[in-house]
């Protein structure tokens, strides 16, 4: 949405830690995975049903969430670079060689083909140098000299080059070899150093000039049936820089001014006519029509001098309209409004503020970049994987639904039960001047078009929690609301052809939808995800981690009913009363092609972790009975889990008798990863945890190309890759990062970085397969990809989380989960009524409000009566809370009593709601 860049004729260099590539590097075509004959036979019925579903959706003008049958005309290649755009405002990727591709302005629609008209170029003359900078083209000349060199600043030959009479872009000069030019990337910034010194008279090499920033584009366009998009381009005019414009030119012979005319004008004059400023605003394009525009800036540069010329590009598409009718205003319209002038205001702000933005970016990145203990590859890969927050089809809307939200279609729900839960979404209807962050969506991937796919968000969410915690909390609130909702509309599941309902109450949805997010969830329809065994535990684990990390008591109170409901829902899957959930003989978890029988290492470990997290959260919210239930079940389930799956060195894949039941799964300790990331006690003793991780390292990592590929999902104990199905033989990039994070938390840092470096080597290094800025979900051991530009690799931020656990996590209350429970191990969640859950949540929220009110009264007392009277007030308040606590028998009352007694003994109050005592600061968050 907003991009700034400048040309600097200087020797300044990008950061040492940036990712680099020569512009003449070969952008090889990427190889996609293929299924084996055995796998094809297994999936033939699914394939037929999926093909039929894709055709049905197409007949309604919609794209199916998963469509393996339609291929882009432009084959993917190793050409990506830092994407242009902001979170939730659309994106355009700029390849490292200069081309613009992967257009995602309209949510859920991605056009991967490059638009070659969007380019920079250079033109050199011999004499006193004058630099002409065109928004799309660059010319450097010497006054009074003859032309020596002119080229588009993108290497390679354009299709149709040299064609006689051509009026389009093939008439431009495409002469750059790229051999001496280098692209540098450290998200969100990118630099290209163009060294064209071999063309200067009398010199073998000139000082390089630097292009820096997030991009350029000149086309104006509108998309059919989608809200319009306005683009604005600008350059900053100074005493030494003169700016001219060309408001409109075309790419074909019938245009009034052609691309060839434009090129010729710049070659001859180095600028456009000043009268063009009086032409007025550009006219909108018609559907299918291509309009081009350009901005030129020229400046004098003395020999060995320096010159900086700043350009900016912005686009504005204030309204989002989903295919099934819902429309919203994007988040940035809160600050810039919805008029066409928004793009102009955005581009102005870029030119006036970019230096400050650069300083803030460096302030954020430098602590990591300057950490000598971290490997160099890790530093820039950590930041560059964040590209997905821009290129992952993100949508960010404003908080106030009443302002800009419309439902333009009706859904017939006659005779169908559709219930919507009431969950406090922390400001969804607040004043637009509040600090609420609105609602956020991002795709599972550009090939799997589902918003906020939750089993994948489990891995990726560490990035949002670390960098945008309020966004992360609001995503969890959306899912909490979904847990308590039901949608009885019928769907047919493609794996078995059986009918079911779209959303079951108590089940965490797989995703928030595709064509009408938030209103029509579970766009994924291959399996019935209400029977999946990982989604509900993942919800509980993420909620507790976020609750512990932020200390946001109001968030905990808001989502607690959904947490309890999610736990209660899972009890139906414990069919032998051993405390564990059992898988049902189909791929009922995130590995949705990998069948599981009985108790499984992956889902079982997640369930154990969820029991522990739920118990810890219940204790902190005052739900003591539920905490005791979870503790009782945990003790029972842990014994069953270890007895059924532990084989002396790792946990078996599952408790069944299939050929892969004893496979070594790389992701077998996912639940333990979350325990350590959340400050909770380990699920197993350290010997077992380290033994399992060492087994994964020795087999899943090191036995595949010497550790240069990442961790393969499944490995037989004999050292052969588990080829039971497509997913068992794949290497999942995000899972590898998660395994590495688990190793860091277990004190195995060297092995962790070796494990994760395999993803860098195979995906990001020059010797690898070319997956930079398009990291796929998976690749095979021969490097063939599945699903480019995917969410899960954001899990690398789980490694950074492990390396620098927040203070709130390190100081979280320690819960003794193995402490003897007062309840029978056979006690069931179903004994608790829904009314009781709501009462506990309301009681906790009431206590929170009482505490804040008491603190305000105490502070007022200090101001009015002085410190001595304050202590008397504290004593009285403590006595009243004590009486209330004894009547209610609530843990929360006891905590309040202890807190106020501590305050009475040691504390003094200060402004801002803080209590400062004994060198500690405490804030009650709401």
PDB file of N, CA and C in Angstrom, residues 387-417:
ATOM      1  N   UNK A 387       7.982 -11.959   5.375  1.00  0.00           N
ATOM      2  CA  UNK A 387       7.377 -11.533   4.109  1.00  0.00           C
ATOM      3  C   UNK A 387       5.932 -12.005   4.013  1.00  0.00           C
ATOM      4  N   UNK A 388       5.614 -13.138   4.657  1.00  0.00           N
ATOM      5  CA  UNK A 388       4.275 -13.714   4.518  1.00  0.00           C
ATOM      6  C   UNK A 388       3.201 -12.814   5.125  1.00  0.00           C
ATOM      7  N   UNK A 389       3.559 -11.986   6.096  1.00  0.00           N
ATOM      8  CA  UNK A 389       2.570 -11.092   6.693  1.00  0.00           C
ATOM      9  C   UNK A 389       2.115 -10.019   5.711  1.00  0.00           C
ATOM     10  N   UNK A 390       2.845  -9.846   4.622  1.00  0.00           N
ATOM     11  CA  UNK A 390       2.426  -8.943   3.550  1.00  0.00           C
ATOM     12  C   UNK A 390       1.931  -9.735   2.344  1.00  0.00           C
ATOM     13  N   UNK A 391       2.713 -10.748   1.942  1.00  0.00           N
ATOM     14  CA  UNK A 391       2.401 -11.500   0.718  1.00  0.00           C
ATOM     15  C   UNK A 391       1.421 -12.638   0.945  1.00  0.00           C
ATOM     16  N   UNK A 392       1.033 -12.887   2.187  1.00  0.00           N
ATOM     17  CA  UNK A 392       0.133 -13.997   2.487  1.00  0.00           C
ATOM     18  C   UNK A 392      -1.329 -13.647   2.394  1.00  0.00           C
ATOM     19  N   UNK A 393      -1.665 -12.690   1.519  1.00  0.00           N
ATOM     20  CA  UNK A 393      -3.067 -12.345   1.304  1.00  0.00           C
ATOM     21  C   UNK A 393      -3.742 -11.749   2.521  1.00  0.00           C
ATOM     22  N   UNK A 394      -3.005 -10.971   3.308  1.00  0.00           N
ATOM     23  CA  UNK A 394      -3.561 -10.497   4.576  1.00  0.00           C
ATOM     24  C   UNK A 394      -4.665  -9.469   4.375  1.00  0.00           C
ATOM     25  N   UNK A 395      -5.630  -9.500   5.301  1.00  0.00           N
ATOM     26  CA  UNK A 395      -6.739  -8.543   5.343  1.00  0.00           C
ATOM     27  C   UNK A 395      -6.799  -7.988   6.759  1.00  0.00           C
ATOM     28  N   UNK A 396      -6.855  -6.661   6.855  1.00  0.00           N
ATOM     29  CA  UNK A 396      -6.935  -6.001   8.162  1.00  0.00           C
ATOM     30  C   UNK A 396      -8.039  -4.968   8.068  1.00  0.00           C
ATOM     31  N   UNK A 397      -9.102  -5.178   8.803  1.00  0.00           N
ATOM     32  CA  UNK A 397     -10.250  -4.277   8.725  1.00  0.00           C
ATOM     33  C   UNK A 397     -10.376  -3.481  10.008  1.00  0.00           C
ATOM     34  N   UNK A 398     -11.185  -2.413   9.933  1.00  0.00           N
ATOM     35  CA  UNK A 398     -11.399  -1.571  11.101  1.00  0.00           C
ATOM     36  C   UNK A 398     -12.215  -2.271  12.159  1.00  0.00           C
ATOM     37  N   UNK A 399     -12.224  -1.678  13.343  1.00  0.00           N
ATOM     38  CA  UNK A 399     -12.873  -2.317  14.478  1.00  0.00           C
ATOM     39  C   UNK A 399     -14.380  -2.144  14.472  1.00  0.00           C
ATOM     40  N   UNK A 400     -14.876  -1.010  13.967  1.00  0.00           N
ATOM     41  CA  UNK A 400     -16.285  -0.687  14.083  1.00  0.00           C
ATOM     42  C   UNK A 400     -17.062  -1.277  12.920  1.00  0.00           C
ATOM     43  N   UNK A 401     -17.757  -2.367  13.164  1.00  0.00           N
ATOM     44  CA  UNK A 401     -18.506  -3.044  12.103  1.00  0.00           C
ATOM     45  C   UNK A 401     -19.606  -2.142  11.522  1.00  0.00           C
ATOM     46  N   UNK A 402     -20.138  -1.262  12.350  1.00  0.00           N
ATOM     47  CA  UNK A 402     -21.237  -0.435  11.865  1.00  0.00           C
ATOM     48  C   UNK A 402     -20.762   0.564  10.822  1.00  0.00           C
ATOM     49  N   UNK A 403     -19.453   0.808  10.764  1.00  0.00           N
ATOM     50  CA  UNK A 403     -18.902   1.767   9.809  1.00  0.00           C
ATOM     51  C   UNK A 403     -18.174   1.018   8.706  1.00  0.00           C
ATOM     52  N   UNK A 404     -18.896   0.648   7.671  1.00  0.00           N
ATOM     53  CA  UNK A 404     -18.221   0.035   6.530  1.00  0.00           C
ATOM     54  C   UNK A 404     -18.475  -1.438   6.365  1.00  0.00           C
ATOM     55  N   UNK A 405     -19.321  -2.044   7.194  1.00  0.00           N
ATOM     56  CA  UNK A 405     -19.605  -3.464   7.016  1.00  0.00           C
ATOM     57  C   UNK A 405     -20.999  -3.621   6.446  1.00  0.00           C
ATOM     58  N   UNK A 406     -21.110  -4.366   5.372  1.00  0.00           N
ATOM     59  CA  UNK A 406     -22.402  -4.540   4.706  1.00  0.00           C
ATOM     60  C   UNK A 406     -22.591  -6.001   4.335  1.00  0.00           C
ATOM     61  N   UNK A 407     -23.834  -6.464   4.443  1.00  0.00           N
ATOM     62  CA  UNK A 407     -24.189  -7.782   3.945  1.00  0.00           C
ATOM     63  C   UNK A 407     -25.142  -7.572   2.782  1.00  0.00           C
ATOM     64  N   UNK A 408     -24.662  -7.843   1.577  1.00  0.00           N
ATOM     65  CA  UNK A 408     -25.479  -7.538   0.395  1.00  0.00           C
ATOM     66  C   UNK A 408     -26.208  -8.756  -0.147  1.00  0.00           C
ATOM     67  N   UNK A 409     -26.078  -9.905   0.528  1.00  0.00           N
ATOM     68  CA  UNK A 409     -26.830 -11.077   0.091  1.00  0.00           C
ATOM     69  C   UNK A 409     -27.528 -11.690   1.291  1.00  0.00           C
ATOM     70  N   UNK A 410     -28.540 -12.453   1.016  1.00  0.00           N
ATOM     71  CA  UNK A 410     -29.258 -13.163   2.064  1.00  0.00           C
ATOM     72  C   UNK A 410     -28.926 -14.647   1.982  1.00  0.00           C
ATOM     73  N   UNK A 411     -28.788 -15.284   3.129  1.00  0.00           N
ATOM     74  CA  UNK A 411     -28.543 -16.717   3.182  1.00  0.00           C
ATOM     75  C   UNK A 411     -29.791 -17.395   3.719  1.00  0.00           C
ATOM     76  N   UNK A 412     -30.304 -18.303   2.958  1.00  0.00           N
ATOM     77  CA  UNK A 412     -31.514 -19.008   3.363  1.00  0.00           C
ATOM     78  C   UNK A 412     -31.166 -20.043   4.415  1.00  0.00           C
ATOM     79  N   UNK A 413     -31.600 -19.808   5.632  1.00  0.00           N
ATOM     80  CA  UNK A 413     -31.326 -20.749   6.714  1.00  0.00           C
ATOM     81  C   UNK A 413     -32.620 -21.340   7.270  1.00  0.00           C
ATOM     82  N   UNK A 414     -33.637 -21.390   6.438  1.00  0.00           N
ATOM     83  CA  UNK A 414     -34.917 -21.931   6.874  1.00  0.00           C
ATOM     84  C   UNK A 414     -34.753 -23.371   7.360  1.00  0.00           C
ATOM     85  N   UNK A 415     -35.148 -23.606   8.584  1.00  0.00           N
ATOM     86  CA  UNK A 415     -35.065 -24.954   9.135  1.00  0.00           C
ATOM     87  C   UNK A 415     -33.665 -25.377   9.513  1.00  0.00           C
ATOM     88  N   UNK A 416     -32.701 -24.442   9.455  1.00  0.00           N
ATOM     89  CA  UNK A 416     -31.315 -24.765   9.782  1.00  0.00           C
ATOM     90  C   UNK A 416     -30.921 -23.994  11.027  1.00  0.00           C
ATOM     91  N   UNK A 417     -30.262 -24.679  11.954  1.00  0.00           N
ATOM     92  CA  UNK A 417     -29.850 -24.050  13.195  1.00  0.00           C
ATOM     93  C   UNK A 417     -28.519 -23.319  12.977  1.00  0.00           C
TER      94      UNK A 417
END
